[in-house]
Short mmCIF file of C-alpha atoms in Angstrom, two decimals:
data_model
loop_
_atom_site.label_atom_id
_atom_site.label_comp_id
_atom_site.label_asym_id
_atom_site.label_seq_id
_atom_site.Cartn_x
_atom_site.Cartn_y
_atom_site.Cartn_z
CA MET A 1 31.67 92.28 127.29
CA THR A 2 32.39 95.41 129.33
CA THR A 3 33.32 98.39 127.20
CA VAL A 4 36.81 99.72 127.99
CA THR A 5 38.14 102.88 126.37
CA ARG A 6 41.31 104.86 126.91
CA PHE A 7 42.88 108.24 126.39
CA ALA A 8 46.57 108.10 125.51
CA PRO A 9 48.23 111.55 125.41
CA SER A 10 51.92 112.20 124.81
CA PRO A 11 53.27 114.47 127.59
CA THR A 12 55.30 116.68 125.28
CA GLY A 13 53.01 119.66 125.97
CA TYR A 14 49.79 120.66 127.67
CA LEU A 15 46.32 119.25 127.00
CA HIS A 16 44.78 121.25 124.16
CA ILE A 17 41.26 121.42 122.77
CA GLY A 18 41.70 118.57 120.27
CA GLY A 19 43.08 116.20 122.88
CA ALA A 20 40.43 117.21 125.40
CA ARG A 21 37.68 116.44 122.89
CA THR A 22 39.20 113.02 122.17
CA ALA A 23 39.36 112.33 125.91
CA LEU A 24 35.74 113.44 126.33
CA PHE A 25 34.45 111.28 123.48
CA SER A 26 36.34 108.26 124.82
CA TRP A 27 34.99 108.94 128.33
CA LEU A 28 31.44 109.30 127.02
CA LEU A 29 31.70 106.14 124.92
CA ALA A 30 32.68 104.18 128.03
CA LYS A 31 30.15 105.77 130.37
CA SER A 32 27.27 105.51 127.89
CA LYS A 33 27.77 101.73 127.96
CA GLY A 34 28.45 101.42 131.68
CA GLY A 35 32.11 100.74 130.93
CA THR A 36 35.55 101.85 132.06
CA PHE A 37 37.73 104.76 130.95
CA LEU A 38 41.50 104.43 131.33
CA LEU A 39 44.50 106.73 130.97
CA ARG A 40 47.79 105.79 129.35
CA VAL A 41 50.68 108.26 129.19
CA GLU A 42 52.68 107.67 126.02
CA ASP A 43 55.97 109.07 127.27
CA THR A 44 58.40 107.09 125.14
CA ASP A 45 59.84 110.30 123.66
CA ARG A 46 62.41 110.68 126.42
CA GLU A 47 63.76 114.01 125.20
CA ARG A 48 60.42 115.85 124.87
CA SER A 49 58.26 114.18 127.54
CA THR A 50 58.20 115.96 130.90
CA LYS A 51 56.66 115.33 134.30
CA GLN A 52 55.35 118.90 134.23
CA ALA A 53 53.35 118.19 131.07
CA THR A 54 52.09 114.88 132.50
CA ASP A 55 50.90 116.59 135.68
CA ALA A 56 49.26 119.36 133.63
CA ILE A 57 47.37 116.84 131.47
CA ILE A 58 46.10 114.99 134.54
CA GLU A 59 45.14 118.31 136.19
CA ALA A 60 43.20 119.39 133.09
CA MET A 61 41.34 116.08 132.91
CA ALA A 62 40.44 116.35 136.58
CA TRP A 63 39.15 119.93 136.06
CA LEU A 64 36.94 118.65 133.21
CA ASP A 65 35.85 115.80 135.50
CA LEU A 66 37.22 113.20 133.08
CA ALA A 67 39.41 111.44 135.59
CA ALA A 68 40.25 107.89 134.54
CA GLU A 69 39.64 104.82 136.65
CA GLY A 70 42.57 103.05 138.23
CA THR A 71 46.21 103.97 137.94
CA ALA A 72 47.60 105.61 134.85
CA VAL A 73 49.86 103.43 132.69
CA PHE A 74 53.20 104.94 131.68
CA GLN A 75 54.78 103.51 128.55
CA SER A 76 58.28 104.50 129.68
CA GLU A 77 57.98 101.87 132.45
CA ARG A 78 56.98 99.03 130.09
CA PHE A 79 59.87 98.61 127.65
CA ASP A 80 60.61 95.07 128.91
CA LEU A 81 56.99 94.10 128.19
CA TYR A 82 57.16 95.47 124.66
CA ASN A 83 60.47 93.85 123.88
CA SER A 84 59.29 90.47 125.16
CA HIS A 85 56.41 90.64 122.66
CA ILE A 86 58.77 91.62 119.85
CA ASP A 87 60.85 88.56 120.74
CA GLN A 88 57.67 86.45 120.49
CA LEU A 89 57.09 87.68 116.94
CA LEU A 90 60.71 86.99 116.02
CA ALA A 91 60.45 83.45 117.40
CA ALA A 92 57.20 82.85 115.49
CA GLY A 93 58.70 84.06 112.21
CA ARG A 94 56.37 87.06 112.12
CA ALA A 95 59.22 89.56 112.43
CA TYR A 96 62.86 89.76 111.30
CA TRP A 97 66.11 91.63 111.82
CA CYS A 98 67.01 94.27 109.23
CA SER A 99 70.47 95.79 108.66
CA CYS A 100 69.42 98.48 106.16
CA THR A 101 70.48 101.97 107.12
CA PRO A 102 68.03 104.93 107.10
CA GLU A 103 69.85 106.26 104.04
CA GLU A 104 69.39 102.96 102.20
CA VAL A 105 65.70 102.88 103.07
CA GLU A 106 65.24 106.43 101.82
CA ALA A 107 66.96 105.46 98.56
CA MET A 108 64.47 102.58 98.18
CA ARG A 109 61.60 105.00 98.63
CA GLU A 110 63.01 107.46 96.14
CA LYS A 111 63.45 104.67 93.57
CA ALA A 112 59.83 103.55 94.11
CA ARG A 113 58.57 107.13 93.67
CA ALA A 114 60.53 107.46 90.44
CA GLU A 115 58.87 104.26 89.19
CA GLY A 116 55.42 105.49 90.18
CA LYS A 117 55.15 102.94 92.98
CA LYS A 118 54.30 103.23 96.66
CA PRO A 119 57.38 104.65 98.45
CA LYS A 120 58.23 102.03 101.04
CA TYR A 121 60.89 99.65 102.35
CA ASP A 122 61.44 96.93 99.75
CA GLY A 123 61.82 93.98 102.14
CA ARG A 124 65.37 93.04 101.09
CA CYS A 125 66.25 91.67 104.56
CA ARG A 126 62.94 89.85 104.95
CA GLU A 127 64.23 86.35 104.21
CA LEU A 128 67.94 86.73 105.04
CA GLY A 129 67.63 85.24 108.54
CA LEU A 130 69.74 87.95 110.13
CA GLY A 131 70.27 88.12 113.87
CA PRO A 132 70.81 91.08 116.19
CA GLY A 133 73.68 93.42 115.49
CA ALA A 134 74.84 97.02 115.81
CA GLY A 135 72.50 99.44 114.05
CA ARG A 136 69.95 96.74 113.21
CA VAL A 137 66.18 97.07 113.68
CA VAL A 138 63.37 94.53 113.94
CA ARG A 139 60.68 94.71 111.25
CA PHE A 140 57.21 93.15 111.08
CA LYS A 141 56.51 90.68 108.27
CA THR A 142 53.48 92.37 106.75
CA PRO A 143 51.36 89.98 104.65
CA GLN A 144 52.11 90.69 101.00
CA ASP A 145 48.62 89.95 99.69
CA GLY A 146 45.05 90.27 100.90
CA VAL A 147 43.17 93.17 102.48
CA THR A 148 43.00 94.52 106.04
CA ALA A 149 39.49 95.85 106.62
CA PHE A 150 37.61 97.25 109.61
CA HIS A 151 34.43 99.15 110.34
CA ASP A 152 35.37 102.60 111.61
CA MET A 153 32.89 103.82 114.25
CA VAL A 154 32.97 107.27 112.62
CA LYS A 155 33.99 106.80 109.00
CA GLY A 156 32.31 103.48 108.25
CA PRO A 157 33.83 100.58 106.25
CA THR A 158 37.57 101.06 105.67
CA ALA A 159 39.98 98.76 103.85
CA VAL A 160 43.64 98.81 102.84
CA GLN A 161 45.49 96.47 100.49
CA ASN A 162 48.25 94.77 102.46
CA ALA A 163 50.62 95.24 99.54
CA GLU A 164 50.34 99.01 100.13
CA MET A 165 51.94 98.69 103.59
CA ASP A 166 55.63 98.18 104.19
CA ASP A 167 57.32 96.06 106.83
CA MET A 168 57.10 98.51 109.72
CA ILE A 169 59.84 98.76 112.32
CA LEU A 170 58.93 97.24 115.70
CA ARG A 171 62.23 97.84 117.52
CA ARG A 172 64.56 100.69 116.67
CA SER A 173 68.34 100.38 116.45
CA ASP A 174 68.65 101.80 119.99
CA GLY A 175 66.44 98.99 121.33
CA ALA A 176 63.35 101.16 121.83
CA PRO A 177 59.98 99.79 120.70
CA THR A 178 57.98 101.79 118.16
CA TYR A 179 54.62 103.47 118.65
CA ASN A 180 52.46 100.94 116.78
CA LEU A 181 53.89 97.96 118.65
CA ALA A 182 53.63 99.59 122.08
CA VAL A 183 50.06 100.75 121.47
CA VAL A 184 48.86 97.28 120.49
CA VAL A 185 50.56 95.57 123.43
CA ASP A 186 49.18 98.16 125.86
CA ASP A 187 45.63 98.20 124.52
CA HIS A 188 45.51 94.40 124.74
CA ALA A 189 47.06 94.31 128.22
CA MET A 190 44.65 97.02 129.44
CA GLY A 191 41.62 95.20 128.02
CA VAL A 192 40.69 98.05 125.71
CA THR A 193 37.66 97.16 123.58
CA ASP A 194 36.99 100.47 121.81
CA VAL A 195 39.64 102.88 120.51
CA LEU A 196 38.34 106.37 119.69
CA ARG A 197 41.05 108.78 118.55
CA GLY A 198 41.93 111.52 116.07
CA ASP A 199 41.84 110.76 112.37
CA ASP A 200 45.57 111.42 112.12
CA HIS A 201 45.82 107.79 113.32
CA VAL A 202 43.77 106.28 110.48
CA ALA A 203 46.87 105.07 108.63
CA ASN A 204 48.14 103.34 111.78
CA THR A 205 45.01 101.27 112.30
CA PRO A 206 45.49 98.62 109.56
CA ARG A 207 49.08 98.12 110.75
CA GLN A 208 47.90 97.67 114.31
CA ILE A 209 45.16 95.25 113.26
CA LEU A 210 47.81 93.08 111.57
CA LEU A 211 49.79 93.05 114.83
CA TYR A 212 46.68 91.98 116.79
CA GLN A 213 46.19 89.15 114.31
CA ALA A 214 49.86 88.15 114.51
CA PHE A 215 49.58 87.81 118.29
CA GLY A 216 46.26 85.97 118.01
CA TRP A 217 44.39 88.65 119.97
CA ASP A 218 40.86 90.03 119.60
CA VAL A 219 40.85 93.26 117.61
CA PRO A 220 39.11 96.24 119.30
CA LYS A 221 36.67 98.51 117.55
CA PHE A 222 38.25 101.64 116.08
CA GLY A 223 36.86 105.11 115.44
CA HIS A 224 38.64 108.20 114.14
CA VAL A 225 37.22 111.68 114.74
CA PRO A 226 38.04 114.48 112.27
CA MET A 227 40.26 117.39 113.21
CA ILE A 228 39.08 120.75 114.55
CA LEU A 229 39.47 123.78 112.27
CA GLY A 230 39.62 127.49 112.96
CA PRO A 231 36.91 129.86 111.68
CA ASP A 232 38.98 130.34 108.51
CA LYS A 233 38.83 126.55 107.92
CA ALA A 234 42.58 126.25 108.50
CA LYS A 235 44.04 123.83 111.04
CA LEU A 236 43.28 125.04 114.56
CA SER A 237 46.16 127.07 115.99
CA LYS A 238 46.84 129.59 118.74
CA ARG A 239 45.51 132.41 116.63
CA HIS A 240 42.14 130.61 116.67
CA SER A 241 42.18 130.35 120.50
CA ALA A 242 43.68 126.85 120.39
CA LEU A 243 44.85 127.25 123.96
CA SER A 244 45.57 124.64 126.57
CA VAL A 245 42.55 123.52 128.55
CA MET A 246 43.77 125.20 131.74
CA GLU A 247 44.10 128.52 129.89
CA TYR A 248 40.34 128.41 129.42
CA LYS A 249 40.02 127.98 133.17
CA LYS A 250 42.17 131.10 133.66
CA LEU A 251 40.00 132.97 131.16
CA GLY A 252 36.98 132.32 133.36
CA TYR A 253 35.24 129.44 131.63
CA LEU A 254 33.40 126.82 133.68
CA PRO A 255 34.36 123.19 133.04
CA GLU A 256 30.78 122.16 132.27
CA ALA A 257 30.61 124.84 129.56
CA LEU A 258 33.79 123.59 127.92
CA VAL A 259 32.63 119.97 128.15
CA ASN A 260 29.26 120.88 126.59
CA TYR A 261 31.00 122.83 123.83
CA LEU A 262 33.53 120.09 123.06
CA ALA A 263 30.76 117.48 122.95
CA ARG A 264 28.94 119.49 120.28
CA LEU A 265 32.17 119.95 118.33
CA GLY A 266 31.67 116.92 116.13
CA TRP A 267 28.70 115.21 117.78
CA ALA A 268 25.01 116.00 117.51
CA CYS A 269 21.66 114.97 118.93
CA GLY A 270 19.07 116.74 116.83
CA ASP A 271 19.15 120.51 117.23
CA GLN A 272 19.82 120.45 120.98
CA GLU A 273 22.75 122.63 122.03
CA ILE A 274 22.79 122.47 125.84
CA PHE A 275 23.44 119.14 127.52
CA SER A 276 24.02 118.24 131.13
CA ARG A 277 26.71 115.64 131.74
CA GLU A 278 23.99 113.10 132.54
CA GLU A 279 22.28 113.81 129.22
CA LEU A 280 25.56 113.43 127.34
CA VAL A 281 26.16 110.02 128.91
CA LYS A 282 22.59 108.93 128.15
CA LEU A 283 22.51 110.19 124.56
CA PHE A 284 26.06 109.57 123.35
CA PRO A 285 26.38 106.86 120.72
CA ALA A 286 29.47 106.94 118.56
CA GLY A 287 27.21 106.61 115.53
CA ASN A 288 26.25 110.27 115.92
CA LEU A 289 29.82 111.46 115.54
CA GLY A 290 30.34 113.63 112.48
CA ASN A 291 32.67 112.62 109.68
CA SER A 292 33.56 116.21 108.69
CA PRO A 293 35.98 118.57 110.44
CA SER A 294 34.44 120.83 113.08
CA VAL A 295 34.95 124.58 113.25
CA PHE A 296 35.94 126.14 116.57
CA ASP A 297 33.68 129.08 117.45
CA LEU A 298 34.74 131.09 120.52
CA LYS A 299 31.48 133.10 120.48
CA LYS A 300 29.47 129.91 120.88
CA LEU A 301 31.68 128.83 123.77
CA GLU A 302 31.09 132.25 125.39
CA TRP A 303 27.34 131.83 124.90
CA LEU A 304 27.40 128.43 126.58
CA ASN A 305 29.57 129.75 129.41
CA ALA A 306 27.13 132.61 130.01
CA HIS A 307 24.33 130.04 130.23
CA TYR A 308 26.18 127.93 132.79
CA ILE A 309 27.12 131.00 134.83
CA LYS A 310 23.42 131.94 134.99
CA GLU A 311 22.55 128.39 136.09
CA ALA A 312 25.33 128.03 138.69
CA ALA A 313 24.70 128.22 142.42
CA PRO A 314 25.76 131.65 143.76
CA GLU A 315 27.75 129.97 146.51
CA ARG A 316 29.83 128.06 143.97
CA LEU A 317 30.60 131.18 141.95
CA ALA A 318 31.43 133.07 145.14
CA ALA A 319 33.98 130.38 145.99
CA LEU A 320 35.58 130.63 142.53
CA LEU A 321 35.68 134.44 142.30
CA PRO A 322 38.61 135.35 144.63
CA GLU A 323 41.08 133.65 142.26
CA PHE A 324 39.95 135.94 139.42
CA LEU A 325 39.83 139.01 141.65
CA ALA A 326 43.46 138.33 142.58
CA GLU A 327 44.43 138.22 138.90
CA ALA A 328 42.94 141.68 138.36
CA GLY A 329 44.48 143.43 141.36
CA PRO A 330 45.39 143.23 145.06
CA LEU A 331 42.85 141.71 147.43
CA ASP A 332 43.81 143.98 150.33
CA GLY A 333 40.77 145.72 151.73
CA LEU A 334 38.23 143.76 149.69
CA ASN A 335 35.26 142.25 151.50
CA LEU A 336 35.60 138.59 150.55
CA ASP A 337 33.15 137.20 153.10
CA PRO A 338 31.65 134.12 151.32
CA ALA A 339 28.06 134.99 152.26
CA TYR A 340 28.49 138.58 151.03
CA LEU A 341 30.08 137.39 147.78
CA ALA A 342 27.20 134.96 147.28
CA SER A 343 24.69 137.80 147.73
CA ILE A 344 26.35 139.69 144.86
CA MET A 345 26.34 136.80 142.39
CA PRO A 346 22.64 136.90 141.36
CA LEU A 347 23.10 140.52 140.23
CA LEU A 348 26.08 139.60 138.03
CA GLN A 349 25.02 136.19 136.70
CA PRO A 350 22.70 137.57 133.96
CA ARG A 351 25.44 139.94 132.76
CA ALA A 352 28.73 138.02 132.76
CA LYS A 353 30.02 135.75 129.98
CA THR A 354 33.10 134.67 131.98
CA LEU A 355 34.31 134.66 135.57
CA VAL A 356 36.92 137.24 134.56
CA GLU A 357 34.10 139.62 133.58
CA MET A 358 32.24 138.73 136.75
CA ALA A 359 35.27 139.58 138.90
CA ASP A 360 35.62 142.93 137.16
CA MET A 361 31.93 143.69 137.68
CA ALA A 362 32.06 142.63 141.32
CA ARG A 363 35.02 144.73 142.39
CA PHE A 364 33.10 147.92 143.24
CA PHE A 365 30.88 145.91 145.61
CA LEU A 366 33.90 144.72 147.57
CA LEU A 367 35.78 147.97 148.11
CA PRO A 368 35.17 150.13 151.20
CA THR A 369 33.78 153.60 150.46
CA ASP A 370 37.09 155.39 150.90
CA LYS A 371 38.78 153.03 148.37
CA LEU A 372 36.11 153.22 145.68
CA VAL A 373 37.61 154.47 142.41
CA TYR A 374 35.50 156.98 140.48
CA ASP A 375 35.73 157.25 136.72
CA GLU A 376 36.69 160.88 136.09
CA LYS A 377 34.63 161.21 132.92
CA ALA A 378 31.60 159.67 134.63
CA VAL A 379 31.90 162.16 137.49
CA ALA A 380 32.27 165.09 135.09
CA ASP A 381 29.32 164.01 132.96
CA GLN A 382 26.91 162.80 135.62
CA LEU A 383 27.66 164.66 138.85
CA LYS A 384 26.92 168.18 137.62
CA PRO A 385 25.50 170.72 140.11
CA GLU A 386 21.84 169.97 139.29
CA SER A 387 22.46 166.23 139.71
CA ARG A 388 24.23 166.76 143.02
CA GLU A 389 21.25 168.80 144.21
CA LEU A 390 18.93 165.89 143.42
CA LEU A 391 21.19 163.39 145.19
CA ALA A 392 21.41 165.66 148.23
CA ALA A 393 17.61 165.88 148.31
CA LEU A 394 17.30 162.11 147.96
CA LEU A 395 19.72 161.41 150.80
CA PRO A 396 17.22 161.99 153.66
CA ILE A 397 14.76 159.65 151.94
CA TYR A 398 17.38 156.90 151.80
CA GLU A 399 18.40 157.61 155.38
CA ALA A 400 14.80 157.17 156.46
CA ALA A 401 14.44 153.86 154.62
CA GLY A 402 14.42 150.63 156.59
CA ASP A 403 16.99 147.83 156.47
CA TYR A 404 17.40 147.84 152.67
CA SER A 405 16.03 144.32 152.37
CA ASP A 406 13.41 145.29 149.76
CA HIS A 407 14.73 146.88 146.57
CA LYS A 408 11.18 147.59 145.42
CA ALA A 409 10.59 149.79 148.49
CA LEU A 410 13.70 151.83 147.65
CA GLU A 411 12.54 152.13 144.06
CA ALA A 412 9.06 153.24 145.12
CA ALA A 413 10.47 155.88 147.49
CA THR A 414 12.69 157.21 144.70
CA GLN A 415 9.80 157.29 142.23
CA ALA A 416 7.61 159.19 144.70
CA PHE A 417 10.40 161.76 145.08
CA LEU A 418 10.63 162.14 141.29
CA ASP A 419 6.87 162.35 140.84
CA LYS A 420 6.71 165.30 143.23
CA ARG A 421 9.29 167.09 141.14
CA GLU A 422 7.74 165.94 137.86
CA LEU A 423 11.00 164.31 136.82
CA LYS A 424 11.71 161.11 134.93
CA PHE A 425 13.87 158.36 136.42
CA LYS A 426 16.78 159.15 134.12
CA ALA A 427 17.25 162.43 136.00
CA VAL A 428 18.74 160.51 138.93
CA ALA A 429 19.63 157.09 137.48
CA GLN A 430 23.14 157.76 136.24
CA PRO A 431 24.14 160.24 138.98
CA LEU A 432 23.05 157.70 141.59
CA ARG A 433 24.84 154.89 139.73
CA VAL A 434 28.10 156.83 139.60
CA ALA A 435 27.77 157.72 143.29
CA LEU A 436 27.26 154.08 144.28
CA THR A 437 29.62 152.31 141.87
CA GLY A 438 32.07 154.88 140.51
CA LYS A 439 31.04 154.09 136.92
CA THR A 440 28.11 154.31 134.52
CA ALA A 441 27.40 150.57 134.09
CA SER A 442 26.24 148.27 136.86
CA PRO A 443 23.46 145.88 137.86
CA GLY A 444 20.08 147.29 138.90
CA LEU A 445 20.47 150.35 141.12
CA PHE A 446 18.16 149.37 143.94
CA GLU A 447 19.26 145.73 143.94
CA THR A 448 22.82 147.11 144.21
CA MET A 449 21.84 149.30 147.16
CA CYS A 450 20.28 146.31 148.92
CA VAL A 451 23.45 144.24 148.50
CA LEU A 452 25.70 147.12 149.58
CA GLY A 453 23.47 147.72 152.58
CA ARG A 454 22.21 150.93 154.13
CA ALA A 455 25.43 152.16 155.73
CA GLU A 456 27.61 151.59 152.66
CA SER A 457 25.06 153.04 150.23
CA LEU A 458 24.66 156.23 152.28
CA ALA A 459 28.41 156.59 152.76
CA ARG A 460 29.01 156.32 149.01
CA ILE A 461 26.38 158.93 148.16
CA LYS A 462 27.88 161.31 150.73
CA ARG A 463 31.37 160.75 149.37
CA ALA A 464 30.18 161.43 145.82
CA LEU A 465 28.57 164.68 146.94
CA ALA A 466 31.86 165.70 148.51
CA LEU A 467 33.95 165.01 145.41
#
């Protein structure tokens, strides 16, 4: 049987880290078995569901390269299907109409609590043979004895006494189907064989299994992954960087870094930390999913992102960078030639943890000499008279240099100059750095000069001397 999994978000907000991890695990479970990954949008909450949130979820999944096969299923378009199945259960005597008000049901629960029993609906309408009517709901006839058991792909053997479950509502008084009914009908109709989801759904699973059995359908495999916690072991929230997936894109993270990080957030394969997508697909069995909550660690995500930045093709990073440059300031006057940007990337890749940092580091390369901003403190500290004298003496040597294609030749010429004066490299390093970049931190000096080119390097040194 072909493995079919699904991701079923509710479009009441953006796709966050927990949902993205669930989507990734479901995608990997399908792909590791040569199966199919589907998307279902559970938009039955008409007041809170928005098209904007739906589009944002789909955009985030596409950025993570977790796009589902086929057309997304929208629950809001399937109410007739759900209600026809509720009618089937009514006709088969597996469901019944209930006239109890919410206040009456709450009173039943309070009475049960007071008696030390399970707080639930007491089934008083179960055998009354009621029909439809104003304010009435349809309830499922839950078996009153026996056990509903299943093997959770993450948690192992799980069982619930049927007597512990109440007769859940299948159709609300406004005619809308409930979550558990809609999910079962959809998963069956979509051919879903494996359901991997958050462990906040554990309590729903026995109820859904009973519905599968009532319809006479095959029951899929279920797995429930634990929640993600913040570093303080509290539920992940915004203060822990629980941002939407696309916020991480804006912060300069690469999708492959986030995918790698999310995969390791509750799944393991020995001590390996870095996985290509192909490795994840090859190595991912649900049996290696952890049963304990995972702790979100932003530093580890940064470390992985730095790794993937180092490994990325310069041309790809050059194509991504203008978006981040625009966030930091106007693009007017910047040299955004793709080939020039790509030539800068190898100097920044070993230094940047995010594309935001990379854009900040790259800016001085892209400005024309007359627009270069000099840090006042750096100028005061590093361009003192004796330093200016050295730069002025170095200028003819750099003017005599060739096409600036060999940074080692520039370094050797500079070292020969220093040797004659019996000076160490630090005598010119920072003054030259400030002259070329306007600040005291940058990639290698001579590599920087080669990327800037002869004309730009000389112009910057001359401008610094004239400050």
